[in-house]
PDB file of C-alpha atoms in Angstrom:
ATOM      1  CA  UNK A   1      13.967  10.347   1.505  1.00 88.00           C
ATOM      2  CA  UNK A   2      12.181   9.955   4.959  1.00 93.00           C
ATOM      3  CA  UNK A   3      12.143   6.994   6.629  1.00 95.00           C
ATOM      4  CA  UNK A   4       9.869   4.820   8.520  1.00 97.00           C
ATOM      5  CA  UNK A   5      10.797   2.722  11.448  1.00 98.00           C
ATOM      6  CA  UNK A   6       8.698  -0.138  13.126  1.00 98.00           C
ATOM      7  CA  UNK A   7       9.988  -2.821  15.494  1.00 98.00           C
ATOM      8  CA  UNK A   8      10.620  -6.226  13.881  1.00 97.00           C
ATOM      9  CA  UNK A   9       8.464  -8.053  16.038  1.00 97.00           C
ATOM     10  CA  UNK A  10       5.553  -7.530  18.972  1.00 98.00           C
ATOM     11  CA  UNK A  11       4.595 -10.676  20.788  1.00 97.00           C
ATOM     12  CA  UNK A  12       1.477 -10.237  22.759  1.00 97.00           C
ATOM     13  CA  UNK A  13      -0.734 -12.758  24.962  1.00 97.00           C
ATOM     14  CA  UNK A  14      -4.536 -13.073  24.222  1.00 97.00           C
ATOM     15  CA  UNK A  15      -7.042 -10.421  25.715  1.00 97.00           C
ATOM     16  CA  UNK A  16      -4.117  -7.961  26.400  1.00 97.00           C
ATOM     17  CA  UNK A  17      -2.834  -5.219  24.452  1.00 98.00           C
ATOM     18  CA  UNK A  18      -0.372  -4.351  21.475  1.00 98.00           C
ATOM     19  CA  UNK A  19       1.386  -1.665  20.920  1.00 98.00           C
ATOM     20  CA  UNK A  20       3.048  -1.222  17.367  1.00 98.00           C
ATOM     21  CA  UNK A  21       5.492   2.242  17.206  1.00 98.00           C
ATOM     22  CA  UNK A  22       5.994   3.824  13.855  1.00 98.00           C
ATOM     23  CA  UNK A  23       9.223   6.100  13.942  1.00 98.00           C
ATOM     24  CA  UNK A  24       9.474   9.035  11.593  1.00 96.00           C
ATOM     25  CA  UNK A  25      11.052  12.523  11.738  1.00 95.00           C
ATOM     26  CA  UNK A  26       8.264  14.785  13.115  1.00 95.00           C
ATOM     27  CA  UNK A  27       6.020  12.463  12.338  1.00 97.00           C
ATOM     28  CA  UNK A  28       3.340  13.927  14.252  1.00 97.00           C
ATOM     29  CA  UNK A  29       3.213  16.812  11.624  1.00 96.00           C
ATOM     30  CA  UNK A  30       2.265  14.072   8.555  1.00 96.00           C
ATOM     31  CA  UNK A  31      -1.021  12.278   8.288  1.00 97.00           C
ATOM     32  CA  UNK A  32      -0.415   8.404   9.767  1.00 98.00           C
ATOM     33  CA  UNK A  33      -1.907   5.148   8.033  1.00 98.00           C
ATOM     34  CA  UNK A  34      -2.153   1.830   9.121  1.00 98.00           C
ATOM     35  CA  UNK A  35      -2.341  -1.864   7.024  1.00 98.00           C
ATOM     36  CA  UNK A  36      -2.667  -4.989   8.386  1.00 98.00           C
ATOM     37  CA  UNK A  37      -1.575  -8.130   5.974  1.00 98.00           C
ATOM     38  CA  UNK A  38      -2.101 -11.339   7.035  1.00 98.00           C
ATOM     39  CA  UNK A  39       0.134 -14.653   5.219  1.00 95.00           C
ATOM     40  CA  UNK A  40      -0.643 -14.826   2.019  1.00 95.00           C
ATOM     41  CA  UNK A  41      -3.389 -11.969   1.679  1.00 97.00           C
ATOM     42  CA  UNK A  42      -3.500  -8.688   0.353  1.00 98.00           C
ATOM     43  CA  UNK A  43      -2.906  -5.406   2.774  1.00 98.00           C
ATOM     44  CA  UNK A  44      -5.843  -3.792   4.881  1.00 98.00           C
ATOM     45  CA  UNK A  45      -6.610  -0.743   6.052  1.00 98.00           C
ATOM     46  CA  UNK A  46      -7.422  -0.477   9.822  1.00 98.00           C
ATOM     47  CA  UNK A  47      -6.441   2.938  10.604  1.00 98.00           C
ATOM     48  CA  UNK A  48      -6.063   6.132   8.821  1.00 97.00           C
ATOM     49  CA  UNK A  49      -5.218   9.813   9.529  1.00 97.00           C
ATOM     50  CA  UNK A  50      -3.549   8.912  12.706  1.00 97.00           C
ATOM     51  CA  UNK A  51      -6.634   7.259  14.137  1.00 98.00           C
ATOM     52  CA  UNK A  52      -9.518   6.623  11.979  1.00 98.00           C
ATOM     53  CA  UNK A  53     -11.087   3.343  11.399  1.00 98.00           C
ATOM     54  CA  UNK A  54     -12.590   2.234   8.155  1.00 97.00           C
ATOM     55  CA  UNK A  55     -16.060   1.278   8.082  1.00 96.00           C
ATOM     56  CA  UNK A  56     -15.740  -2.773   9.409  1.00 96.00           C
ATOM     57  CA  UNK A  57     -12.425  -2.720  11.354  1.00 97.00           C
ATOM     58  CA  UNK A  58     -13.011  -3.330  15.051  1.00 97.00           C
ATOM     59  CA  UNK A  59     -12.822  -0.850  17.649  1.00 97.00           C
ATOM     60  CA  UNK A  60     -10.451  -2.480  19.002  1.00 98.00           C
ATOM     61  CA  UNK A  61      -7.968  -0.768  16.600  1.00 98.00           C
ATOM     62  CA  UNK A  62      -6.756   2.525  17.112  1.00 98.00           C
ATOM     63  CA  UNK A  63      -3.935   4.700  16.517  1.00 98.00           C
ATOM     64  CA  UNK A  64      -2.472   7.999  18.107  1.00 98.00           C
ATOM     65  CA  UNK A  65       0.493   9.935  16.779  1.00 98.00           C
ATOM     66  CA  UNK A  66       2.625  12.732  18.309  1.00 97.00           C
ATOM     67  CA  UNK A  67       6.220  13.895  17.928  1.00 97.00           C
ATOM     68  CA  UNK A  68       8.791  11.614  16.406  1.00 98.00           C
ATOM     69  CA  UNK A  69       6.356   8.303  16.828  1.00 98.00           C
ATOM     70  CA  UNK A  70       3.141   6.908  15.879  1.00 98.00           C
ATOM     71  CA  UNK A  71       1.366   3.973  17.378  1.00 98.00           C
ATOM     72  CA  UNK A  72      -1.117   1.502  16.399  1.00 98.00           C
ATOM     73  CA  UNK A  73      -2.588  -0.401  19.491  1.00 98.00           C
ATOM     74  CA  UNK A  74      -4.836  -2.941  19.554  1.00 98.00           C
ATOM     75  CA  UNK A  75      -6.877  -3.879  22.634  1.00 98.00           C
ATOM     76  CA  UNK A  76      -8.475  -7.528  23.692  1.00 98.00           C
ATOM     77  CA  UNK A  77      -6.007  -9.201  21.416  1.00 98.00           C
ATOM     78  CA  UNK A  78      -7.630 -12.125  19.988  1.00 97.00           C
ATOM     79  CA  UNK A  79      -5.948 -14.972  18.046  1.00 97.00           C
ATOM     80  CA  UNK A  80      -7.413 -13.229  14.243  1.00 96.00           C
ATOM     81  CA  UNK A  81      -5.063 -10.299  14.648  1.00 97.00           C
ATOM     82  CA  UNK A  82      -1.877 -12.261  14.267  1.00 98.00           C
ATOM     83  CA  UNK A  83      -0.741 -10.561  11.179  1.00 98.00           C
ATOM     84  CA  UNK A  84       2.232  -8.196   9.636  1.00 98.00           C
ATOM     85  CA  UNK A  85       1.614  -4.200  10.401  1.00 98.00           C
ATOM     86  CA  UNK A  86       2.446  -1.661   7.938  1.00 98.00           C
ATOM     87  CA  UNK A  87       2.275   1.776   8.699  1.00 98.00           C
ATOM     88  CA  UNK A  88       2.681   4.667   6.148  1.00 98.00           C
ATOM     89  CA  UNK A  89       2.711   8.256   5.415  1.00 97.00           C
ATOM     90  CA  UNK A  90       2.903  11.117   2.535  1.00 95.00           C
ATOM     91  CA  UNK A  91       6.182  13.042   1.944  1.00 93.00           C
ATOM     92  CA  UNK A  92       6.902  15.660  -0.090  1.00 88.00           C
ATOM     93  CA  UNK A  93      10.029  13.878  -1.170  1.00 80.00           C
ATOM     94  CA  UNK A  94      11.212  11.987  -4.541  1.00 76.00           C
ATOM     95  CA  UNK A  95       9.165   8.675  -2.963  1.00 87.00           C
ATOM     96  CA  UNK A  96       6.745  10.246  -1.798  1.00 92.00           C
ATOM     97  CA  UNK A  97       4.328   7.038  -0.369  1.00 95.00           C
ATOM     98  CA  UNK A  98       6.364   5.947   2.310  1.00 96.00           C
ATOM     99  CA  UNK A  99       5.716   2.760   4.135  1.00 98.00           C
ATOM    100  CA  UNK A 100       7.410   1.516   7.388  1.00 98.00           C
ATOM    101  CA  UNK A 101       9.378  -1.742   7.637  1.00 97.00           C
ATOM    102  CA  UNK A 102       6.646  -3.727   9.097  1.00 98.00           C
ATOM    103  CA  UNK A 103       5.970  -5.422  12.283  1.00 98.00           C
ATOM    104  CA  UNK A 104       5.373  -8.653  12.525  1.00 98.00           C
ATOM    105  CA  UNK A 105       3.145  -9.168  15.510  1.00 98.00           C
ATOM    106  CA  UNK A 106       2.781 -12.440  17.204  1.00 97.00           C
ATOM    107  CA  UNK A 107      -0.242 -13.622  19.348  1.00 97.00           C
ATOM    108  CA  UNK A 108       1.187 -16.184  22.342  1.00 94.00           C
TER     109      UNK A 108
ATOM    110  CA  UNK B   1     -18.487  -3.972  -3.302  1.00 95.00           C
ATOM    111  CA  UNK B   2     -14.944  -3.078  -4.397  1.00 97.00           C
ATOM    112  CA  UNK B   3     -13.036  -5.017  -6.693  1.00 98.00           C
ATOM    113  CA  UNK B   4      -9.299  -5.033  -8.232  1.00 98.00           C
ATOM    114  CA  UNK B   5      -7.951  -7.710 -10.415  1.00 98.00           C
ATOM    115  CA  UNK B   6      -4.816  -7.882 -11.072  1.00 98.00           C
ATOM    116  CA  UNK B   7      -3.385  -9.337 -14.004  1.00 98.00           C
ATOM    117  CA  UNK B   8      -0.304  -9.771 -16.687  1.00 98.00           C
ATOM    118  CA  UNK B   9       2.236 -11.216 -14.257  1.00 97.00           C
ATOM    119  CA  UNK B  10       4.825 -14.158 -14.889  1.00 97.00           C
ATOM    120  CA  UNK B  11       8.473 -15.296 -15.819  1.00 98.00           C
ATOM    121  CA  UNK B  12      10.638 -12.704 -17.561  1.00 98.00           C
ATOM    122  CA  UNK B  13      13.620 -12.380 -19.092  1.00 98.00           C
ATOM    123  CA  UNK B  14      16.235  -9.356 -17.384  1.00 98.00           C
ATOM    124  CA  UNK B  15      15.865  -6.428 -20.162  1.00 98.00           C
ATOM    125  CA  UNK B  16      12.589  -7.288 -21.280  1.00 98.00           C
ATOM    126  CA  UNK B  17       9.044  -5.875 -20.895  1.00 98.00           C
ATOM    127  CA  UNK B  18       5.744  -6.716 -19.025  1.00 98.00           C
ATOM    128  CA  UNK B  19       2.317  -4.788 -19.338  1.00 98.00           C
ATOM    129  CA  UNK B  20       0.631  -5.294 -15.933  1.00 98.00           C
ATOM    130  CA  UNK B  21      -3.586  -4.603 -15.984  1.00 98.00           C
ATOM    131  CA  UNK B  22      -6.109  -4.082 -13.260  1.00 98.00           C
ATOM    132  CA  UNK B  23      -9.705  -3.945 -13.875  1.00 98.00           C
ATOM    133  CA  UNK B  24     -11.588  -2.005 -11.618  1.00 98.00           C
ATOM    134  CA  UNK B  25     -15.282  -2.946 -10.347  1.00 98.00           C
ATOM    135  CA  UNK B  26     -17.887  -1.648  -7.721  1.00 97.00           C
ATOM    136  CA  UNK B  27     -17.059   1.828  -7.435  1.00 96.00           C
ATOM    137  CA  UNK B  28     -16.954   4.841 -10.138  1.00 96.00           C
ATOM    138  CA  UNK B  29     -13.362   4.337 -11.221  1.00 96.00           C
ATOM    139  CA  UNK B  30     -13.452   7.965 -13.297  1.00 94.00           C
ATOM    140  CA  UNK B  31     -13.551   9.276 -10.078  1.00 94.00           C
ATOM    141  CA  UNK B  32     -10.328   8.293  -8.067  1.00 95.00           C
ATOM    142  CA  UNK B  33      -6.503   8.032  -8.156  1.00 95.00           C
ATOM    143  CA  UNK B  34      -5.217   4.554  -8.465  1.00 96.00           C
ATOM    144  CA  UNK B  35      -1.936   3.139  -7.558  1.00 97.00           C
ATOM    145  CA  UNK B  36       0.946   0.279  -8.141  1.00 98.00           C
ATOM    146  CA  UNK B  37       2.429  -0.647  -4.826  1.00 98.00           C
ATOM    147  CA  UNK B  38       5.160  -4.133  -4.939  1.00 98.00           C
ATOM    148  CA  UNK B  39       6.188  -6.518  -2.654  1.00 98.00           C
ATOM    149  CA  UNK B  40       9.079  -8.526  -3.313  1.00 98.00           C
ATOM    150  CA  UNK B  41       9.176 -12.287  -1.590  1.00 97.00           C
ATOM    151  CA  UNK B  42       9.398 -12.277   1.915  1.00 96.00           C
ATOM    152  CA  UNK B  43      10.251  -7.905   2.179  1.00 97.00           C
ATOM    153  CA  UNK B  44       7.900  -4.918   2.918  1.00 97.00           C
ATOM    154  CA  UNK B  45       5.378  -2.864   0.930  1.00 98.00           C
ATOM    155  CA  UNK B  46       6.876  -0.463  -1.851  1.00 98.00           C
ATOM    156  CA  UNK B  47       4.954   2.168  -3.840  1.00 97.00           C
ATOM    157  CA  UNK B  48       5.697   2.210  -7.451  1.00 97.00           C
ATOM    158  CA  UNK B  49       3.585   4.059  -9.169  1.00 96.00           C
ATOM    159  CA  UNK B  50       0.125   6.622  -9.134  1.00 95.00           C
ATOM    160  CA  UNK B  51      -1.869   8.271 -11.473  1.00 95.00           C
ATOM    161  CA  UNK B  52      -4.901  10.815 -10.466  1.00 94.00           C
ATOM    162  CA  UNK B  53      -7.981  10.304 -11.549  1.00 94.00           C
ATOM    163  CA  UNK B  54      -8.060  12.488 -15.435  1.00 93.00           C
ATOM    164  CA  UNK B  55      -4.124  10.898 -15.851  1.00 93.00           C
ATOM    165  CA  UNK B  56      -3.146  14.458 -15.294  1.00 92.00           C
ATOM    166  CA  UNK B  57      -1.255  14.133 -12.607  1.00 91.00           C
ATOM    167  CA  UNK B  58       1.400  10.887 -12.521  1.00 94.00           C
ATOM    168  CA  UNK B  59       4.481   9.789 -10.068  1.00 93.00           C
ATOM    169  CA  UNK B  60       7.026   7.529 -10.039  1.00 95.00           C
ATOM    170  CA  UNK B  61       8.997   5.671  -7.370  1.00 95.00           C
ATOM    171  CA  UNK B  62      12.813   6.656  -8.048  1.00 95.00           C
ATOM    172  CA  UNK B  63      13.941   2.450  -8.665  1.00 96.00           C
ATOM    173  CA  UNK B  64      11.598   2.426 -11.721  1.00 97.00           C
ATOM    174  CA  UNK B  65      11.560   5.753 -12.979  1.00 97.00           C
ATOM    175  CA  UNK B  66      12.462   5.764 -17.072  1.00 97.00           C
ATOM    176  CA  UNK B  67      11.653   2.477 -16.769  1.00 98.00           C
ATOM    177  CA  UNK B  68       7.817   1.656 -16.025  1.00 98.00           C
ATOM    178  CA  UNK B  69       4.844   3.775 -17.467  1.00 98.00           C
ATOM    179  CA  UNK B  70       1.302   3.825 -15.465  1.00 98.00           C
ATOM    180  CA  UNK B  71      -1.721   4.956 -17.253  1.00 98.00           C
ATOM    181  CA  UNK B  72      -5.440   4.312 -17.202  1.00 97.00           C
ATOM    182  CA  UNK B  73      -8.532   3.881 -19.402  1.00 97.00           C
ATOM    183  CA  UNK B  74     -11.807   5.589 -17.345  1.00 97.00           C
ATOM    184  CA  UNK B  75     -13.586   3.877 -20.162  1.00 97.00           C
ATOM    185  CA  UNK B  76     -12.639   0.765 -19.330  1.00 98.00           C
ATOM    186  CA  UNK B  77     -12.187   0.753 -15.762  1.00 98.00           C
ATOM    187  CA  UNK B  78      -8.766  -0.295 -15.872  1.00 98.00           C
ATOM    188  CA  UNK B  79      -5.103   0.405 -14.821  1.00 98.00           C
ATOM    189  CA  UNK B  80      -2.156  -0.749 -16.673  1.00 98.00           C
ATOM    190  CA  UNK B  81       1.777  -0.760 -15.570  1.00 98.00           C
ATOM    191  CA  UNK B  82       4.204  -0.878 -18.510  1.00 98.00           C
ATOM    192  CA  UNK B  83       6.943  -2.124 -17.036  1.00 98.00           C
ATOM    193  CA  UNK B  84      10.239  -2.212 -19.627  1.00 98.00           C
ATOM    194  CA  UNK B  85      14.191  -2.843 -19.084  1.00 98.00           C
ATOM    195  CA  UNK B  86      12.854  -5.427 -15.902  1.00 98.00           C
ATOM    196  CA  UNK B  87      15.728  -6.188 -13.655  1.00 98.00           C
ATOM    197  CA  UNK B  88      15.747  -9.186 -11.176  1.00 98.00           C
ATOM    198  CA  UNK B  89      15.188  -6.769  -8.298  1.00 98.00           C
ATOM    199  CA  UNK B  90      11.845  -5.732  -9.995  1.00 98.00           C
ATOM    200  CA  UNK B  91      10.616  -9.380  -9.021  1.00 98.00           C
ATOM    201  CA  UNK B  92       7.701  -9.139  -6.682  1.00 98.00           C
ATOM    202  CA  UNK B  93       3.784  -9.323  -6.142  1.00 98.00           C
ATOM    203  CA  UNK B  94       1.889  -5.958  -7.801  1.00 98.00           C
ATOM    204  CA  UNK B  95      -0.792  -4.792  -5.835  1.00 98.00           C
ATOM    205  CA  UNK B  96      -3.449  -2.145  -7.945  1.00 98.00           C
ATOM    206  CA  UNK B  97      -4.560   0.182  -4.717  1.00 98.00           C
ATOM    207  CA  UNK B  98      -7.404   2.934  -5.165  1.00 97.00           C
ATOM    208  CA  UNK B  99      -6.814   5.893  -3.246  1.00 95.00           C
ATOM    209  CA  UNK B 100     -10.453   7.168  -1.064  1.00 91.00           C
ATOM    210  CA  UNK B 101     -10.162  11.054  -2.519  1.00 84.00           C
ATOM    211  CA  UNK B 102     -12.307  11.809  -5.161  1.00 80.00           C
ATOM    212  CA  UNK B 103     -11.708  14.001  -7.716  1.00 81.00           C
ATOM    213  CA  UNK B 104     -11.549  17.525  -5.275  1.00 76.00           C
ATOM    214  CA  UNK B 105      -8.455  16.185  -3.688  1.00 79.00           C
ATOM    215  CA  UNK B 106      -5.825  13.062  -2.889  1.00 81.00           C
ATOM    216  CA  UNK B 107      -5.950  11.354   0.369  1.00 85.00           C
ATOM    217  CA  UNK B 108      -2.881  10.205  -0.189  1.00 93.00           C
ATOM    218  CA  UNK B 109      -3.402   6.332   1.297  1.00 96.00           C
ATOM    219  CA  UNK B 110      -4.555   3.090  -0.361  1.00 97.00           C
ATOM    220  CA  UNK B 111      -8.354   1.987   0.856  1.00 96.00           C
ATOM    221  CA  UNK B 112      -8.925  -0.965  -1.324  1.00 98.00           C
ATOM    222  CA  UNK B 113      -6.473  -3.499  -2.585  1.00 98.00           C
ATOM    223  CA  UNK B 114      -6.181  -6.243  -5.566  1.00 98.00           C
ATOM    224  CA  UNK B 115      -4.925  -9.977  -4.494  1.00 98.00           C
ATOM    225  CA  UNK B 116      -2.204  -8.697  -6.525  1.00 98.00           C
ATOM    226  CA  UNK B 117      -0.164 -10.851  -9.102  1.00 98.00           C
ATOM    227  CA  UNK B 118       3.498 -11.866  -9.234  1.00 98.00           C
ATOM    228  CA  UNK B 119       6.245 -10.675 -11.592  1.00 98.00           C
ATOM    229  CA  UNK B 120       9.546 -13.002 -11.694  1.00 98.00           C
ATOM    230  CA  UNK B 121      12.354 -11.569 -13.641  1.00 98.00           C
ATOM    231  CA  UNK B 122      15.262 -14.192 -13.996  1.00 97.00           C
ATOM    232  CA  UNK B 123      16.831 -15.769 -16.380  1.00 96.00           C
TER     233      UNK B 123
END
């Protein structure tokens, strides 16, 4: 089945800039999604088909993917964003929703 | 506005059976695919189950196939997850997700989600 790979952690100061990688085979060839779940809440989507925002997600949030790796960056970090990031694709596989193993991203 | 509300969850028994619902509210439900996704304590996000929007079309993660049964009534705007022969590793919170295709085509990604609600198999 393919697999999804995200770093464990991103720690980030206020008013700079994250950068959250999503590993995958070829992954620029599938269709990239983004979730942001904060402790104790339900997932959100900020980012879909590699790097469009739903209606109410800040533009602050985008997303790019090419090659092997996808990325969800968010500019002007602010203190709200502090959250766990979930990206996650389509496969034509036996699972065929697969999500990445989540980053965990940490505002200093 | 969107609504999911998740419901059926508790303390079960290894072996035994749980019928998981989600009523649907705010948008035509007829109209979309609808999903199961898990999360067990502390771990990442797992799809479980989907079903399109006329129940013709239905998938299964591979750790619960044979074992768990989605389905859907359009009349009633709700999702259910039959979930038999639970093992502890099936403990986690179930999320209901809609999917944003209609009924032309899957988008294959989760727009809305339910607060979810917690399944605990032990003995």
């Amino acid at each position: 089945s393919y697999v999804l790979t995200q770093p464990p952690s991103v720690s980030v100061a206020p008013g700079k800039t994250a950068r959250i990688t999503c590993g995958g085979n070829n992954i620029g060839s599938k269709s990239v999604h983004w979730y942001q779940q904060k402790p104790g809440q339900a997932p959100v989507l900020v980012v879909y088909d590699d790097s469009d925002r739903p209606s109410g997600i800040p533009e602050r949030f985008s997303g790019s993917n090419s090659g092997n790796t996808a990325t969800l960056t968010i500019s002007r970090v602010e203190a709200g964003d502090e959250a766990d990031y979930y990206c996650q694709v389509w496969d034509s596989s036996s699972d065929p929703y697969v999500f990445g193993t989540g980053t965990k991203v940490t505002v200093l | 506005e969107v609504q999911l509300v998740e419901s059926g969850g508790g303390l079960v028994q290894p072996g035994r059976s749980l019928r998981l619902s989600c009523a649907a509210s705010g948008f035509t439900f007829d109209d979309y695919a609808m999903h199961w996704v898990r999360q067990a304590p502390g771990k990442g996000l797992e799809w479980v189950s989907g079903i399109s929007w006329n129940s013709g079309s239905i998938g299964y993660a591979d750790s619960v196939k044979g074992r768990f049964t989605i389905s859907r009534d359009n009349a009633k705007n709700s999702l259910y997850l039959q979930m038999n022969s639970l093992r502890a590793e099936d403990t986690a919170l179930y999320y209901c997700a809609k999917d944003p295709g209609g009924t032309a085509a899957m988008s294959y990604y989760f727009d809305y989600w339910g607060q979810g609600t917690l399944v605990t198999v032990s003995s």
